[in-house]
Coordinates of C-alpha atoms and ligand atoms in Angstrom, one line a residue:
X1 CA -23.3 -20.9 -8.2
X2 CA -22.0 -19.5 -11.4
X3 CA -21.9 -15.2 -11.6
X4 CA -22.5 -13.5 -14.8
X5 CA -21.5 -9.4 -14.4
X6 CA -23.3 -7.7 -16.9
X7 CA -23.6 -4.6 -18.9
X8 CA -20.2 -3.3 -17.1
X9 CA -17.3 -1.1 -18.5
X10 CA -14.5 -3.6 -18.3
X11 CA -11.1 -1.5 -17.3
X12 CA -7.7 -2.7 -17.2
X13 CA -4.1 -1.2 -17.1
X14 CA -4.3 -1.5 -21.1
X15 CA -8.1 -1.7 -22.6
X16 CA -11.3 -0.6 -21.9
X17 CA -14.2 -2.2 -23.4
X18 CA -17.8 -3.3 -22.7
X19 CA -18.1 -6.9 -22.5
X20 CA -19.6 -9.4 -19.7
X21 CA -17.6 -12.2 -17.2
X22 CA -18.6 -15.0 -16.2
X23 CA -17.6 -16.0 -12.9
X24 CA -16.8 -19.9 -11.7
X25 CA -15.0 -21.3 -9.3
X26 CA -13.3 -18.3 -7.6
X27 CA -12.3 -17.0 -11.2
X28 CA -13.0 -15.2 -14.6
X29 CA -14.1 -17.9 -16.6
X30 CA -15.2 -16.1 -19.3
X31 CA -15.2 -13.0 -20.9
X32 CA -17.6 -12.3 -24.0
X33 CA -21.3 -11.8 -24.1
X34 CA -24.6 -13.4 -24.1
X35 CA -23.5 -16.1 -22.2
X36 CA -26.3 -18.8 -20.7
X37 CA -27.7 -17.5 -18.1
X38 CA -29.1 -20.2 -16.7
X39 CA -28.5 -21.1 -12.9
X40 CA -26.2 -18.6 -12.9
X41 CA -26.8 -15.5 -10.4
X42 CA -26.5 -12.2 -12.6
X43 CA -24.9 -9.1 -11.3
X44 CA -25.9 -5.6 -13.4
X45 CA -23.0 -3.5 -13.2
X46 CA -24.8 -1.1 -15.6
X47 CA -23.1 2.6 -15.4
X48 CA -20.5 1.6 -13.7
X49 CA -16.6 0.3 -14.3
X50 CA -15.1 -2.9 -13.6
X51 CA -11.6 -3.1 -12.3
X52 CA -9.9 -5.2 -10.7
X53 CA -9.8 -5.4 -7.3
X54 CA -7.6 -2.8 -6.0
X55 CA -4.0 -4.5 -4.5
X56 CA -2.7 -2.0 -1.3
X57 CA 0.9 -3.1 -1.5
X58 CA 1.6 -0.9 2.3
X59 CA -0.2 -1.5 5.5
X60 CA 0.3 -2.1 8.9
X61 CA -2.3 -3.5 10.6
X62 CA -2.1 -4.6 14.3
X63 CA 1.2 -3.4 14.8
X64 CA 3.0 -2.0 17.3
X65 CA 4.8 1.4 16.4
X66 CA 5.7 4.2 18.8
X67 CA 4.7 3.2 22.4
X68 CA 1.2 1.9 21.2
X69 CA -0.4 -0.7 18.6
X70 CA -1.9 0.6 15.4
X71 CA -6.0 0.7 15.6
X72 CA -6.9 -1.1 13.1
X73 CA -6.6 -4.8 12.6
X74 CA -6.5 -7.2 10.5
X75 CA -10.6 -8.0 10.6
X76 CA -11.2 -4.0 10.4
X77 CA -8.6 -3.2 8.4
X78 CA -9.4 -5.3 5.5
X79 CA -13.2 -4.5 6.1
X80 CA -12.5 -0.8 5.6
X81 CA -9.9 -1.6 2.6
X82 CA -13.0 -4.2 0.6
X83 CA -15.1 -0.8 1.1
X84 CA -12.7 1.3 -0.6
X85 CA -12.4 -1.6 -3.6
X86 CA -9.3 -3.3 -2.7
X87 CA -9.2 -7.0 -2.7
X88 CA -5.9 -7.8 -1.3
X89 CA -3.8 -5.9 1.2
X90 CA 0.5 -6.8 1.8
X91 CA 1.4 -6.1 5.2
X92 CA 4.7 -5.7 6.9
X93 CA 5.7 -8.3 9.5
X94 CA 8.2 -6.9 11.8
X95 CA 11.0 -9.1 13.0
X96 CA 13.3 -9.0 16.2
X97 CA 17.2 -8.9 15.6
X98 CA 18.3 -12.1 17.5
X99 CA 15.1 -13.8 16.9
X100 CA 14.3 -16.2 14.3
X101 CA 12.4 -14.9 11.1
X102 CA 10.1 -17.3 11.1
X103 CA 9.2 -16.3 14.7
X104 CA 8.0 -13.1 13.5
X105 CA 6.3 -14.6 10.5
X106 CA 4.3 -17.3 12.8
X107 CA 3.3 -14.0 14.8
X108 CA 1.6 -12.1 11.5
X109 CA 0.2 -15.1 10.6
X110 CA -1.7 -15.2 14.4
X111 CA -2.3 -12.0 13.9
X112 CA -4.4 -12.5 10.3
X113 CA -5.4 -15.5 10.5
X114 CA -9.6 -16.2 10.6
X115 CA -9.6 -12.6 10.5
X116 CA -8.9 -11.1 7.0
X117 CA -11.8 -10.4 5.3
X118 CA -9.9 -10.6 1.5
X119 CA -6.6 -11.8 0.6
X120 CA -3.3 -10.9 1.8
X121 CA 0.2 -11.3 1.8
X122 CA 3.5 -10.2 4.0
X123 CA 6.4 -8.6 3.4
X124 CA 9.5 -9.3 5.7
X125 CA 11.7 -6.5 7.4
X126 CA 15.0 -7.5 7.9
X127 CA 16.7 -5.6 10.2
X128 CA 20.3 -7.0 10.3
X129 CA 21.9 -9.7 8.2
X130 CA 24.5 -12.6 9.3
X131 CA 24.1 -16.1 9.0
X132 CA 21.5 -17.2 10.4
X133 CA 18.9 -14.9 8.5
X134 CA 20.8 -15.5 5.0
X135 CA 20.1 -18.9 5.6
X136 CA 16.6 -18.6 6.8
X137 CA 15.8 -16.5 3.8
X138 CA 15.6 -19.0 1.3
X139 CA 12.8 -20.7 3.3
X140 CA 10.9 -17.4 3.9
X141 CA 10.7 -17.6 0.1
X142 CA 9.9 -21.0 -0.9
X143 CA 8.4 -21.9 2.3
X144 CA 6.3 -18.7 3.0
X145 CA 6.0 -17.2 -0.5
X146 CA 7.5 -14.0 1.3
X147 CA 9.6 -12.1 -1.9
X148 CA 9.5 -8.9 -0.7
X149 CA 12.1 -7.5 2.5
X150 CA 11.8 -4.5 3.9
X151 CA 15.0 -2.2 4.8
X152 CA 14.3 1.0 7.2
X153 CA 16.8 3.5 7.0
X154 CA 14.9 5.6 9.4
X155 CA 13.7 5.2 13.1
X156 CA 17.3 5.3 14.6
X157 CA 17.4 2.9 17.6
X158 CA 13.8 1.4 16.5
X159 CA 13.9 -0.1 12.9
X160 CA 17.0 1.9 11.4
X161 CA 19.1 -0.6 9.8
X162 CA 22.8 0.4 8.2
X163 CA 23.9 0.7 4.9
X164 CA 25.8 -3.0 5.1
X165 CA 22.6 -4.9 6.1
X166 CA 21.3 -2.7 3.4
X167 CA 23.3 -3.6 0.9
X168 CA 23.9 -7.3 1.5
X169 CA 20.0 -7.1 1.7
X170 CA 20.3 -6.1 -1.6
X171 CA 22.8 -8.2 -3.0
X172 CA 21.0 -11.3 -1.2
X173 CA 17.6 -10.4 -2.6
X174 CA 19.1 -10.5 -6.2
X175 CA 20.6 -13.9 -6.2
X176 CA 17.4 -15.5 -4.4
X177 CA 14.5 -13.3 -6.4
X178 CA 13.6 -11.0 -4.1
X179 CA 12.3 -6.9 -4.4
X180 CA 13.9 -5.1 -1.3
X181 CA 11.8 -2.2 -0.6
X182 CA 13.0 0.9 1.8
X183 CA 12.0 3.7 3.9
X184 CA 14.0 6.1 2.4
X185 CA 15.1 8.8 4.9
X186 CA 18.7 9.4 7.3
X187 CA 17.9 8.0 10.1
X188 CA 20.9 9.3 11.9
X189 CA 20.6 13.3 10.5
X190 CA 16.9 13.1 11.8
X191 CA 18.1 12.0 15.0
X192 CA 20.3 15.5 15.1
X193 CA 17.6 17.5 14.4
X194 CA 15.0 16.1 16.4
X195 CA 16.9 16.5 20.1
X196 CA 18.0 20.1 18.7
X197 CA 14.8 20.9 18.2
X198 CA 13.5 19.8 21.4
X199 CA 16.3 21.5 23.1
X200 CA 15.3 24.9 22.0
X201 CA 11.7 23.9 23.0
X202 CA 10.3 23.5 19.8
X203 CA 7.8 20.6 20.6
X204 CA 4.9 21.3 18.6
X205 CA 3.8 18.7 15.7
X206 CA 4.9 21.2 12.9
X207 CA 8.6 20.2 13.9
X208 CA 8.2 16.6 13.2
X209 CA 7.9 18.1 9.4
X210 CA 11.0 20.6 10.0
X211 CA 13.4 18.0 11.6
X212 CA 12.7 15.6 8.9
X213 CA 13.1 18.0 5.3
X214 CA 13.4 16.7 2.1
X215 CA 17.1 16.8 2.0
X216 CA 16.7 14.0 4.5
X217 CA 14.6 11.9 2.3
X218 CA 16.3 12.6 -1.2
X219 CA 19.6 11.5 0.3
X220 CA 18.8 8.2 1.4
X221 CA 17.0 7.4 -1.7
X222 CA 19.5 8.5 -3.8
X223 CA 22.1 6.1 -1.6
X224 CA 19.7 3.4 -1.6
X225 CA 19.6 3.7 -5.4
X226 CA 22.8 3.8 -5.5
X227 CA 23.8 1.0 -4.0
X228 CA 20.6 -0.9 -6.1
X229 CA 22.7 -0.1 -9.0
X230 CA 26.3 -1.5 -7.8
X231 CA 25.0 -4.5 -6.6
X232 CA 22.8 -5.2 -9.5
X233 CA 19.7 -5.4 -7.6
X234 CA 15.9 -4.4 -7.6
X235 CA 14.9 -1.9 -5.2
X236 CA 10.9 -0.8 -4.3
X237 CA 11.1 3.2 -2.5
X238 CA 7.9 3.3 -0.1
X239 CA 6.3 6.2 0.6
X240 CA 7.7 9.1 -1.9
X241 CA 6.8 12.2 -0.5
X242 CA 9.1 15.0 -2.6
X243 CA 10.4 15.9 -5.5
X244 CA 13.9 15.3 -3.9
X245 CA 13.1 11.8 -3.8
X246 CA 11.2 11.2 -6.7
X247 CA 14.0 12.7 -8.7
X248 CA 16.4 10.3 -7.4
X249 CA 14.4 7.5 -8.5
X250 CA 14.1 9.3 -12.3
X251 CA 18.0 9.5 -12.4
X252 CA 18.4 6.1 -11.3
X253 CA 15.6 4.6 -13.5
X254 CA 17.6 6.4 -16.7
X255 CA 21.1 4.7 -15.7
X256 CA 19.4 1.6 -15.8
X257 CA 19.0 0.7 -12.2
X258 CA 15.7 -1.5 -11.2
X259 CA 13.8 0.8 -9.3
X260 CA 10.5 1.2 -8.4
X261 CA 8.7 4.4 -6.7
X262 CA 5.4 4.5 -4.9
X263 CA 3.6 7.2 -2.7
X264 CA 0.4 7.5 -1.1
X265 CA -2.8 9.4 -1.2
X266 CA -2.0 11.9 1.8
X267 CA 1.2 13.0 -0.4
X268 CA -1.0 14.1 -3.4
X269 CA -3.8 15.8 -1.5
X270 CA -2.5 17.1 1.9
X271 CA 0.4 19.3 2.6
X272 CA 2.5 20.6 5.3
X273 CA 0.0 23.3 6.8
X274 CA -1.8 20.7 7.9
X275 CA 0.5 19.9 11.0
X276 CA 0.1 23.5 12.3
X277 CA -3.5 23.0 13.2
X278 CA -4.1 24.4 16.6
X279 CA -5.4 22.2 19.3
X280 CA -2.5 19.6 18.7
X281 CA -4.9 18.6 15.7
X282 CA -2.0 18.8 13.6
X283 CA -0.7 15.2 15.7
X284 CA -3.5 13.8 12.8
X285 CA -1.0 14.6 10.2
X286 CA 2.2 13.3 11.4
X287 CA 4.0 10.8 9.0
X288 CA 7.4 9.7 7.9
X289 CA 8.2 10.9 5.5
X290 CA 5.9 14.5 6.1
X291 CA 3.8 16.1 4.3
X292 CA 5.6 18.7 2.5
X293 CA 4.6 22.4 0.6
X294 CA 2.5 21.6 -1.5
X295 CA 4.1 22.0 -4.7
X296 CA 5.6 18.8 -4.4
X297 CA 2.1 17.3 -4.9
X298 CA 2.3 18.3 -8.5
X299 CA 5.8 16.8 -8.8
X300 CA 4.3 13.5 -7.5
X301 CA 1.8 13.7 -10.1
X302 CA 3.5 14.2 -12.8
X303 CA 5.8 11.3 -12.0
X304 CA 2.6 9.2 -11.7
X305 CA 1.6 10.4 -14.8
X306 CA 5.0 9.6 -17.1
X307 CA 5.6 6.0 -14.9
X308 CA 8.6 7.8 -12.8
X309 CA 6.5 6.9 -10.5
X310 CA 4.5 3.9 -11.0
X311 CA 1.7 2.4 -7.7
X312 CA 0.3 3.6 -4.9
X313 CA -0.1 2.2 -1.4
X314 CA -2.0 3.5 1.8
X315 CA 0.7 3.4 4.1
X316 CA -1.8 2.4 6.5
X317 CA -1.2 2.7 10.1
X318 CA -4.0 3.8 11.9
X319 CA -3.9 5.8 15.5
X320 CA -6.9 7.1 17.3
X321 CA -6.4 11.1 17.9
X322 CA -7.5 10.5 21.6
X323 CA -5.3 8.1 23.9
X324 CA -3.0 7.5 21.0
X325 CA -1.9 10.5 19.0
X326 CA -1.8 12.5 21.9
X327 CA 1.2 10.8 23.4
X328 CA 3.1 13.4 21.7
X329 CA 1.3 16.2 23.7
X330 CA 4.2 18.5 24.4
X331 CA 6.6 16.3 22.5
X332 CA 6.7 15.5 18.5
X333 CA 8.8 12.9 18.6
X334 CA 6.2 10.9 20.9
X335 CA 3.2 11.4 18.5
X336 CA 2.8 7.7 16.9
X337 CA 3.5 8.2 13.2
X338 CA 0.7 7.1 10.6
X339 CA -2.7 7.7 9.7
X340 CA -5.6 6.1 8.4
X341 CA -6.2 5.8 4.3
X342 CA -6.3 2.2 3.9
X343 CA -10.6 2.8 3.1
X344 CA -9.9 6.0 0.7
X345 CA -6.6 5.2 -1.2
X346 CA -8.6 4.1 -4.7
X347 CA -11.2 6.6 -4.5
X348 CA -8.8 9.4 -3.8
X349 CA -6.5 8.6 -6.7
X350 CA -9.6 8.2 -9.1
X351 CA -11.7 11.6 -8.3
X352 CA -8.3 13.4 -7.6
X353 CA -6.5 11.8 -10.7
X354 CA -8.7 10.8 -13.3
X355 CA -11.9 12.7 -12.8
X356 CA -9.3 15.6 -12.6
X357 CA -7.3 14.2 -16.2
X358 CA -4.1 14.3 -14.3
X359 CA -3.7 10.2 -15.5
X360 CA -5.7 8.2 -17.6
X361 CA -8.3 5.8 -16.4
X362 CA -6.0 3.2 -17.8
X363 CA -3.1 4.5 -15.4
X364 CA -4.9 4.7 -12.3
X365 CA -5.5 0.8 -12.8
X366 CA -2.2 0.2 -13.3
X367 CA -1.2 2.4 -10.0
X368 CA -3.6 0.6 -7.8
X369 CA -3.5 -2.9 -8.7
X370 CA -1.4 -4.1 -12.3
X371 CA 1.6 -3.0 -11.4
X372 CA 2.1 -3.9 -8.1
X373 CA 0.9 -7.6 -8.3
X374 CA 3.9 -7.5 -11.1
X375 CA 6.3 -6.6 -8.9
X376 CA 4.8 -8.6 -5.8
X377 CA 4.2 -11.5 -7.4
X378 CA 0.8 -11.8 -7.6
X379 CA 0.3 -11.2 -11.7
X380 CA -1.7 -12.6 -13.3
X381 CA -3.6 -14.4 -10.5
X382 CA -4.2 -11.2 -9.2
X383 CA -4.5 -7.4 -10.8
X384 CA -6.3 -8.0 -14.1
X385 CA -9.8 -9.4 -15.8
X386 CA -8.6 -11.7 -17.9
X387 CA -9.4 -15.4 -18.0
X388 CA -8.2 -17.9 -15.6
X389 CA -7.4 -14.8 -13.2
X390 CA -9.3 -14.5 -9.8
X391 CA -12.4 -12.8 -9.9
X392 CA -11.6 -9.8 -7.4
X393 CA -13.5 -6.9 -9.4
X394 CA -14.7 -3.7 -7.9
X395 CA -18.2 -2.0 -9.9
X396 CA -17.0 1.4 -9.2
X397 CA -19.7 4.1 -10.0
X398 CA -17.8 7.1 -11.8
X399 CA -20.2 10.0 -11.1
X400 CA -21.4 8.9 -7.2
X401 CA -20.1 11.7 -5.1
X402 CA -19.8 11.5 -1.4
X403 CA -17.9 13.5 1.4
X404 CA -15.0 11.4 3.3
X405 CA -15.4 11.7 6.9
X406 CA -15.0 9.5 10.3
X407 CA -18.3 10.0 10.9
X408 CA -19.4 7.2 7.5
X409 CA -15.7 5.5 7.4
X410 CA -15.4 1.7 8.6
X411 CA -11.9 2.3 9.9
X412 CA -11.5 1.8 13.7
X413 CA -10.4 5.3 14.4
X414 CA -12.0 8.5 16.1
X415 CA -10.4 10.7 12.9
X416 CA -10.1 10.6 9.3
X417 CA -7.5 12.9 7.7
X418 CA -9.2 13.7 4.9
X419 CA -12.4 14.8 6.9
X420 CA -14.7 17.1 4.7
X421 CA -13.0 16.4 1.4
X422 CA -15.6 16.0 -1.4
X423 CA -14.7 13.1 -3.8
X424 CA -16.7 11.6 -7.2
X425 CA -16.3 8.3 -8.1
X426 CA -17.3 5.4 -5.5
X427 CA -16.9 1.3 -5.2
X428 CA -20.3 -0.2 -4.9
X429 CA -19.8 -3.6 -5.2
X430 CA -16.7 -5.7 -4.4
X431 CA -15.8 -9.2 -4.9
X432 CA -12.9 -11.2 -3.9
X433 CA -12.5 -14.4 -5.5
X434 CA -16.1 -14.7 -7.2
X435 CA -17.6 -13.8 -3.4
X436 CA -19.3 -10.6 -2.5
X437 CA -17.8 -8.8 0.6
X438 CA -19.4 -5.7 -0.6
X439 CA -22.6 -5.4 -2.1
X440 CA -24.5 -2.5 -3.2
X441 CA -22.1 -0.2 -0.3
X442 CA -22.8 -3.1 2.2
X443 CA -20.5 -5.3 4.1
X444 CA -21.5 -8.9 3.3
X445 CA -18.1 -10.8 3.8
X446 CA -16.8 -12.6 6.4
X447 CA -13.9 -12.3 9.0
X448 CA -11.6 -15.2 7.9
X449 CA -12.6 -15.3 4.4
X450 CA -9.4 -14.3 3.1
X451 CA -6.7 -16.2 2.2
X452 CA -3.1 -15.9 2.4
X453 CA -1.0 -15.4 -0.8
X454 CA 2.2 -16.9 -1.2
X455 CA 3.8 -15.0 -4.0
X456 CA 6.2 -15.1 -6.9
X457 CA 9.5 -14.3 -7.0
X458 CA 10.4 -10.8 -8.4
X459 CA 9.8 -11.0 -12.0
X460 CA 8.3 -14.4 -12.6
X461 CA 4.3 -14.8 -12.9
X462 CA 2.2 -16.6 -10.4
X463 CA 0.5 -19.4 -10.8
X464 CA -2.6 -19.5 -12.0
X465 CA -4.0 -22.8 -12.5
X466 CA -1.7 -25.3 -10.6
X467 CA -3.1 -27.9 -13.0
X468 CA -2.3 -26.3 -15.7
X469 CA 0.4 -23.5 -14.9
X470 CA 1.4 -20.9 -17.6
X471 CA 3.0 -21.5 -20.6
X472 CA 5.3 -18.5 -20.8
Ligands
URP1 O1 4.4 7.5 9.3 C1 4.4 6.4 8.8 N1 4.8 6.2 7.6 N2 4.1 5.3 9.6 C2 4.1 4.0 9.2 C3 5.5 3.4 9.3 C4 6.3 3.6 8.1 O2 7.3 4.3 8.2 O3 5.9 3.2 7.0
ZN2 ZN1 8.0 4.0 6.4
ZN3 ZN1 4.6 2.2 6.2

């Protein structure tokens, strides 16, 4: 049955206006007003916003990381996500060096499949390069839709890859159309820090943060940047946490170099202090890259707000507190890194951004959804109301005002790490491709309902229509 959303705000990265949509078929069909209601099913979004659904360009869902598997999944994950308005998720398929890509891809795909509850996509880690994986990468990409590669420069003896697979990462990704994204911190200097700090006995979770300082991260993103530049590449810096990093990104973005920066709710909002709660609560706040003193929050913002800067992901990768976190009871380097955010990452950025006039409404559209389906290859099938795109809207009331806590989240963890925080602004209603999953702050998807994206390559459009693909 045809939708009709009515009496909404209509907001996208570049205009806000009152108008309706009329939904068939999976997509916007219309936009205008007084259209023929007739055997159509109407939808008031009356004081509330419409945006498009909300694209979380950074989880990790079902994956194992640091001696254990991350909580949630991909059923609960994307649950929690459609609650917090997002409509498609990109997760990161881990490979094994020696092993064939594709292994690692059939392995997400087990993983995902009949249990996404909205759309998603994979990104690739490449952890080495030689022939075999330069000539498997074509096929990740025109087989798979996978046009995004992920580069760790951290995790030494884990994920840590050098600066040649690196750079011929880099240089490969260019010729075939492909964004290489990294996790910008030394690897090898953390490494140094980490077993002298245990060696004086300085095990507590605040040391995670002091082994891992932003000199660490503003480095690597300054070489990855660098080497972006010479070899004439595009480059996507996950998680920015500092101002050392973010102002290696500004510098490079001024030479010219394609660069991209994102960073993530718990950046913004939380700082350092937090990892010196006592009873081992501050395990809860242990990420890579740390939380840092909090002045860098208003770095961060400012970035966001003058497009140094430009989306936001969730960096999802959930651990309970009990029987999880606390492997690294007596022993930092054992706490499993991550936290939970995948539910709170558009709300956060809305009452903490725009209900605070740090960005425009506008901008926070663009940070959670326009611009990263442009770089991920998902624009304009995905990221704006406009016709002929897929109807994955969130009727976000502005003024609702609720308390985050793990005691009302639908994440699968015992902790949330922004317990108590008092936000305005709330998603009531979500759809994914024309379908409710949330209605009226009720879960009324289904497991398996989403479907897997293959993407664009890095700077061309996806296809809309296959019958009748853009004229461009
Ligand atoms: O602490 C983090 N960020 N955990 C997830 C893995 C990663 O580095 O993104
Ligand atoms: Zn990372
Ligand atoms: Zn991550």
């Amino acid at each position: 049955m045809k939708k009709i959303v009515k009496n909404g705000v209509i907001v996208t990265a570049s205009d806000t206006y009152q108008a309706d949509l009329l939904i068939e078929n999976e997509v916007i069909a219309a936009i205008g007003k007084h259209f023929d209601e007739r055997d159509c099913e109407v939808i008031d979004a009356k004081g509330c916003y419409v945006f498009p659904g909300g694209i979380d360009p950074h989880t990790h869902l079902d994956m194992p990381f640091g001696g254990t598997v991350t909580k949630d999944d991909f059923e609960t994950g994307t649950i929690a996500a459609a609650f917090g308005g997002t409509t498609t998720v990109i997760d990161f398929c881990l490979t094994n060096k020696g092993e064939p890509l594709k292994n690692a891809i059939d392995v997400w795909h087990k993983k995902s499949e009949g249990k996404a509850a909205i759309d998603y996509s994979f990104h690739l880690m490449i952890g080495e390069i030689n022939e075999s994986v330069l000539a498997e990468l074509p096929k990740v990409i025109d087989d798979e839709g996978i046009t995004s590669f992920k580069v760790f420069m951290a995790y030494k003896n884990v994920f840590q890859a050098d600066d040649a697979t690196l750079f011929r990462t880099l240089v490969a990704a260019k010729d075939l159309g492909a964004l290489v994204m990294v996790h910008a911190e030394n690897g090898d200097v953390i490494d140094y820090l980490t077993k002298k700090a245990l060696e004086e006995g300085n095990t507590d979770p605040i040391f995670h943060a002091l082994t891992r300082p932003p000199e660490v991260e503003g480095e690597a993103t300054g070489r990855a940047a660098q080497m972006a530049g010479l070899a004439k590449s595009q480059l996507y810096v996950v998680h920015v946490s500092c101002a050392e990093a973010a102002e290696r990104i500004a510098e490079a973005r001024r030479k010219g170099v394609d660069i991209w920066g994102e960073t993530c709710p718990q950046y913004l909002v939380l700082d350092q202090s937090y990892l010196e709660k006592p009873n081992f609560e501050g395990a809860k706040y242990v990420w890579s890259p740390p939380l840092r003193e909090k002045w860098n929050q208003d770095v961060l913002w400012k970035a966001l707000k003058n497009g140094e800067l430009q989306t936001l992901g969730s960096d999802q990768c959930s651990f309970d507190f009990k029987g999880q976190k606390d492997l690294g009871l007596g022993d930092f380097t054992k706490i499993p890194n991550g936290g939970p955010i995948i539910e709170d990452r558009v709300s956060i950025l809305f009452s903490e951004g725009v209900k605070k006039g740090k960005i425009t409404l506008n901008q926070f559209v663009d940070i959670t959804s326009t611009r990263i389906a442009k770089l991920f290859g998902l624009y304009p099938k995905k990221g704006t109301i406009s016709v002929g795109a897929d109807a994955d809207l969130v009727l976000f009331d502005p003024n609702a005002e609720r308390t985050i806590s793990a005691k009302t989240h639908h994440m699968a963890v015992d902790y949330n790490a922004f317990e108590g925080m008092k936000i305005t602004g709330e998603p009531i209603s979500v759809l994914c491709r024309g379908q409710f999953v949330i209605r009226d702050k009720q879960f009324v998807g289904q497991p398996g309902y989403g479907r897997y994206l293959k993407r664009a390559k890095y700077g061309q459009l996806a296809v809309v229509d296959e019958n009748e693909k853009l004229m461009i």
